[in-house]
PDB file of C-alpha atoms in Angstrom:
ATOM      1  CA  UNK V   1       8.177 168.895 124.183  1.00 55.00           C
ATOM      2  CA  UNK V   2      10.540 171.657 124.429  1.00 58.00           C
ATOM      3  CA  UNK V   3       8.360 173.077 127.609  1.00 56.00           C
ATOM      4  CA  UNK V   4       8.982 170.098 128.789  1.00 59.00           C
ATOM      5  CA  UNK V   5      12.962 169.908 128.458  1.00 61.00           C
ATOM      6  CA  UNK V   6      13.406 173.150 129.595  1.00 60.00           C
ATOM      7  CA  UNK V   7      11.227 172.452 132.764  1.00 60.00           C
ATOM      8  CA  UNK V   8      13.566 169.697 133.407  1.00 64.00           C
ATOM      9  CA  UNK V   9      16.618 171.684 132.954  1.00 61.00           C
ATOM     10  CA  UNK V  10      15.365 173.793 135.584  1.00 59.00           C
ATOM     11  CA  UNK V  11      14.506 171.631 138.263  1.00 58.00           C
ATOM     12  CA  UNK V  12      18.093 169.647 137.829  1.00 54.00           C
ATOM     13  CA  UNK V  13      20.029 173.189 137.670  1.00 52.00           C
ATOM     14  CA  UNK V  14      17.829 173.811 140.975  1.00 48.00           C
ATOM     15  CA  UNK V  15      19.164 170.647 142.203  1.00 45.00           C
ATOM     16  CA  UNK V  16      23.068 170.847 141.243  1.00 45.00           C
ATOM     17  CA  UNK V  17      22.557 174.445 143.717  1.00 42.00           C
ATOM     18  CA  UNK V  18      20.926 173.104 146.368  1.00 42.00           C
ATOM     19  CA  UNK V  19      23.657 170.667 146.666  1.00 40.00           C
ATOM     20  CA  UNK V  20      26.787 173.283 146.141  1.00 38.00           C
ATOM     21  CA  UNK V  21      27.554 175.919 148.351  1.00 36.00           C
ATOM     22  CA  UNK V  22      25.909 179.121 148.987  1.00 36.00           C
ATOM     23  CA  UNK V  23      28.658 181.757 148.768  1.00 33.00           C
ATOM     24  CA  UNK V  24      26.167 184.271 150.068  1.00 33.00           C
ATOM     25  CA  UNK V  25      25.592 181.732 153.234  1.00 35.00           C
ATOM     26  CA  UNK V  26      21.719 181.640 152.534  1.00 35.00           C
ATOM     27  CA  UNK V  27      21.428 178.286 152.309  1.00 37.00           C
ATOM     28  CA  UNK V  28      20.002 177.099 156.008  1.00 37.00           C
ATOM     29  CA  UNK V  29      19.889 173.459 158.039  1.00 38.00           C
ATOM     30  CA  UNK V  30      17.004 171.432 158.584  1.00 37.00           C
ATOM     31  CA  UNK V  31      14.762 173.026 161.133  1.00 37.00           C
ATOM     32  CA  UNK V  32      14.804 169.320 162.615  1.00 37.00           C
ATOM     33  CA  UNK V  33      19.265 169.901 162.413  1.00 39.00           C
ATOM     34  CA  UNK V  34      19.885 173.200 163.836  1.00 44.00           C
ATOM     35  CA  UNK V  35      23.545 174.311 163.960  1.00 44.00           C
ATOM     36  CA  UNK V  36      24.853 175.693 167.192  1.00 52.00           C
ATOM     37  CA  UNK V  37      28.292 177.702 166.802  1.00 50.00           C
ATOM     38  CA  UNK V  38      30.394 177.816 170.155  1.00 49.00           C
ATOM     39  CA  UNK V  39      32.211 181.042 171.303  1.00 46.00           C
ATOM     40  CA  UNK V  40      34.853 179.985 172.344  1.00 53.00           C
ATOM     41  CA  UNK V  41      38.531 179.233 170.818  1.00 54.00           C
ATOM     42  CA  UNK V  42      41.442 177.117 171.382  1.00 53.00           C
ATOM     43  CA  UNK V  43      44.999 177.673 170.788  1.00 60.00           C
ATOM     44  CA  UNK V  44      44.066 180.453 168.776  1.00 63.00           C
ATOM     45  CA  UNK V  45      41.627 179.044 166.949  1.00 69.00           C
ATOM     46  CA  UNK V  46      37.663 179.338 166.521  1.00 76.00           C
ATOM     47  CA  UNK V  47      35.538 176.447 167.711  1.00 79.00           C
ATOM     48  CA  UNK V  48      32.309 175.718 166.174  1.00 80.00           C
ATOM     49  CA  UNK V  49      30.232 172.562 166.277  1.00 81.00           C
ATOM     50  CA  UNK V  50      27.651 171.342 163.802  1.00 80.00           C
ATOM     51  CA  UNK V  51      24.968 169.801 166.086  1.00 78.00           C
ATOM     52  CA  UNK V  52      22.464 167.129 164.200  1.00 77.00           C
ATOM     53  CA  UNK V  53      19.031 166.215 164.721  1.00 77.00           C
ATOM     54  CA  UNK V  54      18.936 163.435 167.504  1.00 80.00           C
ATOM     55  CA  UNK V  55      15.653 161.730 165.739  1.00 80.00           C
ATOM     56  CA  UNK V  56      17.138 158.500 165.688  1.00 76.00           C
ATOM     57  CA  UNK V  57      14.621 156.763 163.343  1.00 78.00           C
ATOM     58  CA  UNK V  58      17.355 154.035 162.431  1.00 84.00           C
ATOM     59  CA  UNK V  59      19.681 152.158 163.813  1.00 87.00           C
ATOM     60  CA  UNK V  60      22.528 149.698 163.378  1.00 90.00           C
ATOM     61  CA  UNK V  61      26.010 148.872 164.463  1.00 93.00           C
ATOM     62  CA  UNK V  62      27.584 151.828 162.575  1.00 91.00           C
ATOM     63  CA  UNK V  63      26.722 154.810 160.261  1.00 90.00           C
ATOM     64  CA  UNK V  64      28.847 156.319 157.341  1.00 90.00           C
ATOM     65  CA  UNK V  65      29.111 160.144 156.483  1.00 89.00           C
ATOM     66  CA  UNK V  66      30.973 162.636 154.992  1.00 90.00           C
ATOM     67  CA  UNK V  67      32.167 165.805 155.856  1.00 89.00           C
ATOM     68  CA  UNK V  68      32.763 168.604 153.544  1.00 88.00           C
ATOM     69  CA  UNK V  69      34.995 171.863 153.673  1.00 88.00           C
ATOM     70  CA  UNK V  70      33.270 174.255 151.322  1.00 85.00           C
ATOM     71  CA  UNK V  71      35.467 177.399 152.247  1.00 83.00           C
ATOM     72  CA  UNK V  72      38.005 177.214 149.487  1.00 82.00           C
ATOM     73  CA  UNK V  73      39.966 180.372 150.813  1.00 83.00           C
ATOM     74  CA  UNK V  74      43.675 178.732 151.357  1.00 81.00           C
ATOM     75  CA  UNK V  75      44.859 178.393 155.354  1.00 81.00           C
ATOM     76  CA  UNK V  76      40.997 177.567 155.552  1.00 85.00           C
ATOM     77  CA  UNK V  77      41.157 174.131 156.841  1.00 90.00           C
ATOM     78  CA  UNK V  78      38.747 172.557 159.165  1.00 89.00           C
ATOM     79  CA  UNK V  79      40.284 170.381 162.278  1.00 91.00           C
ATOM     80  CA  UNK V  80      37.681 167.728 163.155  1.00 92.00           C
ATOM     81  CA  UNK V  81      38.490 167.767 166.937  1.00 92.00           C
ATOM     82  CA  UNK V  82      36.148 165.796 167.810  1.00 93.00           C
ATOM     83  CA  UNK V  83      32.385 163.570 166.961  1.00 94.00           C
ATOM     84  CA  UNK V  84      29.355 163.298 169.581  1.00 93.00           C
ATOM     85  CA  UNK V  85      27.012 159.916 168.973  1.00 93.00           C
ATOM     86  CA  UNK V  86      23.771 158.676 169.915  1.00 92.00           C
ATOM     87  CA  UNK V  87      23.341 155.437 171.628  1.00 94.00           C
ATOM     88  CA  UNK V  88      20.406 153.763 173.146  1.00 93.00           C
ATOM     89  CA  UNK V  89      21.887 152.288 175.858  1.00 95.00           C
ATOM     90  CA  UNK V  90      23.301 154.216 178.814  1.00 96.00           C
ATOM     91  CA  UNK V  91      25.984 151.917 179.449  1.00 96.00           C
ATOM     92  CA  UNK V  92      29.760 151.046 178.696  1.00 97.00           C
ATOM     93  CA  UNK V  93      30.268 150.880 174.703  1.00 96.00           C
ATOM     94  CA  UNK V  94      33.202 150.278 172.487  1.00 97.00           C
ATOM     95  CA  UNK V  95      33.362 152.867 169.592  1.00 97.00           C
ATOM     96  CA  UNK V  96      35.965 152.884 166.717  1.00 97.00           C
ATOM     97  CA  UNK V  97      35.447 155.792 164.359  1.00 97.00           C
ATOM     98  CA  UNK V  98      37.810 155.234 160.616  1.00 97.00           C
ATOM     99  CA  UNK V  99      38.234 158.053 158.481  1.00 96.00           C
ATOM    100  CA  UNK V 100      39.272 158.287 154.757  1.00 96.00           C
ATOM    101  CA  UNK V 101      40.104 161.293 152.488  1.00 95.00           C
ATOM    102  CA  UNK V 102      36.678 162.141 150.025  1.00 94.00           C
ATOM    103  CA  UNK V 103      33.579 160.324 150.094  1.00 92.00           C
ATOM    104  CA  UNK V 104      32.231 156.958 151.673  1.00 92.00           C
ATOM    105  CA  UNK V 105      29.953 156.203 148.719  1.00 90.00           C
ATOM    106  CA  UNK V 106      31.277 153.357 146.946  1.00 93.00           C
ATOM    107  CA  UNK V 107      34.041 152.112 149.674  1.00 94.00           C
ATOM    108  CA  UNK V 108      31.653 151.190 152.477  1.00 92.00           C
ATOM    109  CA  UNK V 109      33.203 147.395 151.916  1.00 91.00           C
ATOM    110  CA  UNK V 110      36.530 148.703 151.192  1.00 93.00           C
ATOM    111  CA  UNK V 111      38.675 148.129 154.911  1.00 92.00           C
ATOM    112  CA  UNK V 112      42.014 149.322 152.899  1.00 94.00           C
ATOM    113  CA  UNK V 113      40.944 152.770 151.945  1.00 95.00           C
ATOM    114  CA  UNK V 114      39.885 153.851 155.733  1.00 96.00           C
ATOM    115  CA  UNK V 115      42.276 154.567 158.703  1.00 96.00           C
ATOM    116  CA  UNK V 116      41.349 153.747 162.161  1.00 96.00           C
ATOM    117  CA  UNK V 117      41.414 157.239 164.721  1.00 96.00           C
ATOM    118  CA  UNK V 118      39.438 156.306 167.305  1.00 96.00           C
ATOM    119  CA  UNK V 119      38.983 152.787 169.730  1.00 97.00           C
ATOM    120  CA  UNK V 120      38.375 153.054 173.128  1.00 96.00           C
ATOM    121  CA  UNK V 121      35.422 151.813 175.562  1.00 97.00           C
ATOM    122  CA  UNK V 122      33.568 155.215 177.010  1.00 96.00           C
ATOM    123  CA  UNK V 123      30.247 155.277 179.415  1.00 97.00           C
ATOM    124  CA  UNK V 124      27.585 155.895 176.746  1.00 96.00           C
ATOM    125  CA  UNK V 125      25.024 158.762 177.599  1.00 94.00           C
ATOM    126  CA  UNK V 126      21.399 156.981 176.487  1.00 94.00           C
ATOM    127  CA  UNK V 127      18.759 157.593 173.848  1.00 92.00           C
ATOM    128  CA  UNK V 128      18.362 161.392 172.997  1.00 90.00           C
ATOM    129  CA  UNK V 129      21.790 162.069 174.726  1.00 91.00           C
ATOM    130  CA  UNK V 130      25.111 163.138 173.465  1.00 91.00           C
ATOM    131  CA  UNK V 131      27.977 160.983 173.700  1.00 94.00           C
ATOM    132  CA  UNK V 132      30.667 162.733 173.161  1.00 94.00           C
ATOM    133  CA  UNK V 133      33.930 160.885 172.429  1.00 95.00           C
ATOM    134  CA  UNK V 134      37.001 162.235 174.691  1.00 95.00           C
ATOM    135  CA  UNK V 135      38.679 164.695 172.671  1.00 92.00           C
ATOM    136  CA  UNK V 136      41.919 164.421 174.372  1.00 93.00           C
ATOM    137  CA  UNK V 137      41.773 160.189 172.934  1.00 95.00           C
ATOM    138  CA  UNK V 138      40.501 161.649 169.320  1.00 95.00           C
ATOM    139  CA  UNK V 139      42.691 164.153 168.465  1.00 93.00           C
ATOM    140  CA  UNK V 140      44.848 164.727 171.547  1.00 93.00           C
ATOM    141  CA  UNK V 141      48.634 164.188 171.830  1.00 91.00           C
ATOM    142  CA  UNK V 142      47.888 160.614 172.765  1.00 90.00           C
ATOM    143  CA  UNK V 143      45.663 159.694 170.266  1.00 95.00           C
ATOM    144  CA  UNK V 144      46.063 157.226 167.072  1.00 95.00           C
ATOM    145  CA  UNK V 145      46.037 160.238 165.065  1.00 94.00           C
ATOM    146  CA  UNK V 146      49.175 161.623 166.742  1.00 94.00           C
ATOM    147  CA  UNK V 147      51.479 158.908 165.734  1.00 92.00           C
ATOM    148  CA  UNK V 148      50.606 159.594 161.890  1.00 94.00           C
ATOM    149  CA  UNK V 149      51.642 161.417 159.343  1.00 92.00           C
ATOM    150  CA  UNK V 150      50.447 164.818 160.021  1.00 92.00           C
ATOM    151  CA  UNK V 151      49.674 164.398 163.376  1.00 92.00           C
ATOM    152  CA  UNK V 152      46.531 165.771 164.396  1.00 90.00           C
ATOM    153  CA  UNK V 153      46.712 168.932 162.531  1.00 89.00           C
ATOM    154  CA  UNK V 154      49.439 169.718 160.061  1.00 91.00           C
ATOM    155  CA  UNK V 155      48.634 168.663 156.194  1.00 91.00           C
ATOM    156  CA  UNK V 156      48.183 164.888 155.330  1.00 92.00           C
ATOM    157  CA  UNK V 157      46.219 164.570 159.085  1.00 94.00           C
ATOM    158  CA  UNK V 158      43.257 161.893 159.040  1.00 94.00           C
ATOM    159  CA  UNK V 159      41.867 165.077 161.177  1.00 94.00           C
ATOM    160  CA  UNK V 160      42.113 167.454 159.038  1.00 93.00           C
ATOM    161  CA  UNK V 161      40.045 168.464 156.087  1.00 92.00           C
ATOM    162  CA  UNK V 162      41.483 170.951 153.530  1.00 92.00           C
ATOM    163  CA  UNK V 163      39.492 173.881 151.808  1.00 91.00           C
ATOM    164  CA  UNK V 164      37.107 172.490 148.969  1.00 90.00           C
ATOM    165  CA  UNK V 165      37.718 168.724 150.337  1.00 92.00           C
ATOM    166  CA  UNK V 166      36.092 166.164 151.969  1.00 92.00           C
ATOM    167  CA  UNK V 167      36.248 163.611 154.720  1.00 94.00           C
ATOM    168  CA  UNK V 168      34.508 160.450 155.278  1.00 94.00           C
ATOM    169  CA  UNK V 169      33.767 158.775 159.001  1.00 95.00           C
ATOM    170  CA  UNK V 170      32.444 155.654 159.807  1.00 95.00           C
ATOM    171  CA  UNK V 171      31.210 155.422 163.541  1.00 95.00           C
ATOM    172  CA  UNK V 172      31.380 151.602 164.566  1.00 95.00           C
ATOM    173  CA  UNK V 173      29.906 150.330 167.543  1.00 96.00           C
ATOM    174  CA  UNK V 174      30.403 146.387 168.672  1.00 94.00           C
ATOM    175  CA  UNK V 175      26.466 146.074 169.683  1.00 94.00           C
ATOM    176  CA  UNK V 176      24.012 147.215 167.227  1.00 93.00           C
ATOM    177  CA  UNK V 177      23.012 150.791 169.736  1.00 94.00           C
ATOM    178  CA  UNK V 178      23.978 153.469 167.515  1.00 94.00           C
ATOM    179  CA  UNK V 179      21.327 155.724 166.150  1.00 91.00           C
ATOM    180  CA  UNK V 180      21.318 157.471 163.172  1.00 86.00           C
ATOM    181  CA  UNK V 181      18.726 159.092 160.775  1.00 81.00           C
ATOM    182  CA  UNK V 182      18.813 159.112 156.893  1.00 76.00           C
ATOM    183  CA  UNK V 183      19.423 162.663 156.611  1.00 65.00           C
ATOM    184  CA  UNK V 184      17.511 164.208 153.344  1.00 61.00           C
ATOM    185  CA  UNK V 185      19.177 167.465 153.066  1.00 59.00           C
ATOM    186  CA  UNK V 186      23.331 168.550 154.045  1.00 62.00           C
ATOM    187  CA  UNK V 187      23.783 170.703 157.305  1.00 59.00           C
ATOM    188  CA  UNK V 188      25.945 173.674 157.046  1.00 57.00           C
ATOM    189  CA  UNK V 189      28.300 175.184 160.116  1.00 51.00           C
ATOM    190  CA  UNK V 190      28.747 179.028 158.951  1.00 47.00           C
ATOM    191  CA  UNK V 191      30.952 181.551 160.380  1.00 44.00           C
ATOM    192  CA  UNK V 192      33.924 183.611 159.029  1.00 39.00           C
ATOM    193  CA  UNK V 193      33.140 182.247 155.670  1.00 34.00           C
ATOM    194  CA  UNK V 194      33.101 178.807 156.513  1.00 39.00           C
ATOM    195  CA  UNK V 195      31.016 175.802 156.234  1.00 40.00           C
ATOM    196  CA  UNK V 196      31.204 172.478 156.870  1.00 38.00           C
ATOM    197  CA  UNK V 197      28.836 170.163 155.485  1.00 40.00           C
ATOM    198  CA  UNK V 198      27.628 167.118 156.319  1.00 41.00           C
ATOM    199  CA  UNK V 199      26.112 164.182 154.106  1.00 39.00           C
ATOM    200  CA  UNK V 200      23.562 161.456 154.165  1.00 40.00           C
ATOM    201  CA  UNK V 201      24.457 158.131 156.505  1.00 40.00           C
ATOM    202  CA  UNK V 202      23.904 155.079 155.842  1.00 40.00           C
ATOM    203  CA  UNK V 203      23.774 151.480 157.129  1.00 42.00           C
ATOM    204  CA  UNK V 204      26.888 150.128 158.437  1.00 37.00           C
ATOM    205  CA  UNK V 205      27.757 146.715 158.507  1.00 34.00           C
ATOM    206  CA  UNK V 206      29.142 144.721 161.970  1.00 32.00           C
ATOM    207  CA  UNK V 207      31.905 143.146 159.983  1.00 29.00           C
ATOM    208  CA  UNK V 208      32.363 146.001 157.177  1.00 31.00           C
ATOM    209  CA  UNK V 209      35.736 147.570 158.782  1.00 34.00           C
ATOM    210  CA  UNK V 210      36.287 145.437 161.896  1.00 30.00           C
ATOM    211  CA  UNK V 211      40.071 144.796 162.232  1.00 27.00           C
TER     212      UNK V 211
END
């Protein structure tokens, strides 16, 4: 019936805004994600982190996500200095984190499309902890990224994430301790205008992107 098709209209126009981005900056996280914006800059710039929920209801040898610029004011670009994982062991672990420009969906077999940024062996914190991976072995002058094109931070960086774009990351881990958890809604970073969103995970695979 025409009630009916307009009813479904609705809820699919509801759904097309819940997944685009609030220019009035109403939209809000997951009360199980909450975002926590740092005050505090570096080399001019403002730091923020988007901080998400450390459930951990599944786990695997790697998760897949993207990350999405919404601001699409130009000289808006987002530097991914940075990621922080969950592990369940509090122990030595090898972590590689690839990157690739747009979405994972569709290229989570795909080793060609995705560029290596991060492999190093770090003390892992333990379940419900942060891990944080070294910044100055992500993005600093030392690290893969530095030897590509763009560098850590100038256009064409695997770092760096232009207005209206998006960035995929796959965290790898050689034992199966990573924790993750299928998130059901995106999780915004707000601030001066600017979000960053993040995406759904998914399963990785041991031998997906292994070199």
């Amino acid at each position: 019936s025409m009630l009916r098709q307009r009813r479904e209209q609705q809820r699919k126009r509801k759904h097309r805004e819940d997944e685009d981005e609030d220019e009035d900056g109403e939209n809000s996280p997951s009360p199980e994600a909450p975002m926590r914006q740092a005050q505090s800059s570096q080399d001019g710039r403002s730091v923020r982190e988007l901080v998400t929920t450390f459930d951990g209801s599944n786990g695997s040898y790697g998760s897949m996500f993207d990350v999405r610029n919404t601001n699409p004011s130009v000289g808006s670009a987002v530097l991914v200095q940075t990621l922080a994982v969950h592990a369940n062991v509090d122990e030595a672990c090898t972590i590689q984190v690839y990157t690739k420009p747009g979405t994972h969906r569709g290229y989570e077999s795909d080793p060609l499309r995705w560029t290596l940024v991060f492999d190093g062996t770090i003390q892992c914190g333990g379940f419900k902890q942060r891990t944080v991976l070294p910044a100055v072995m992500f993005s600093g002058p030392s690290s893969l990224s530095s030897g590509m094109p763009g560098g850590v931070d100038q256009v064409g960086s695997p770092l760096r994430i232009e207005p209206g774009a998006s960035r995929a990351f796959y965290v790898h881990m050689t034992e199966p301790n990573l924790r993750y958890t299928n998130a059901e809604h995106p999780q915004w970073l707000g601030g001066g205008g600017r979000r960053v969103r993040r995406r759904r995970g998914n399963r990785g695979r041991r031998a997906t992107l292994e070199r």
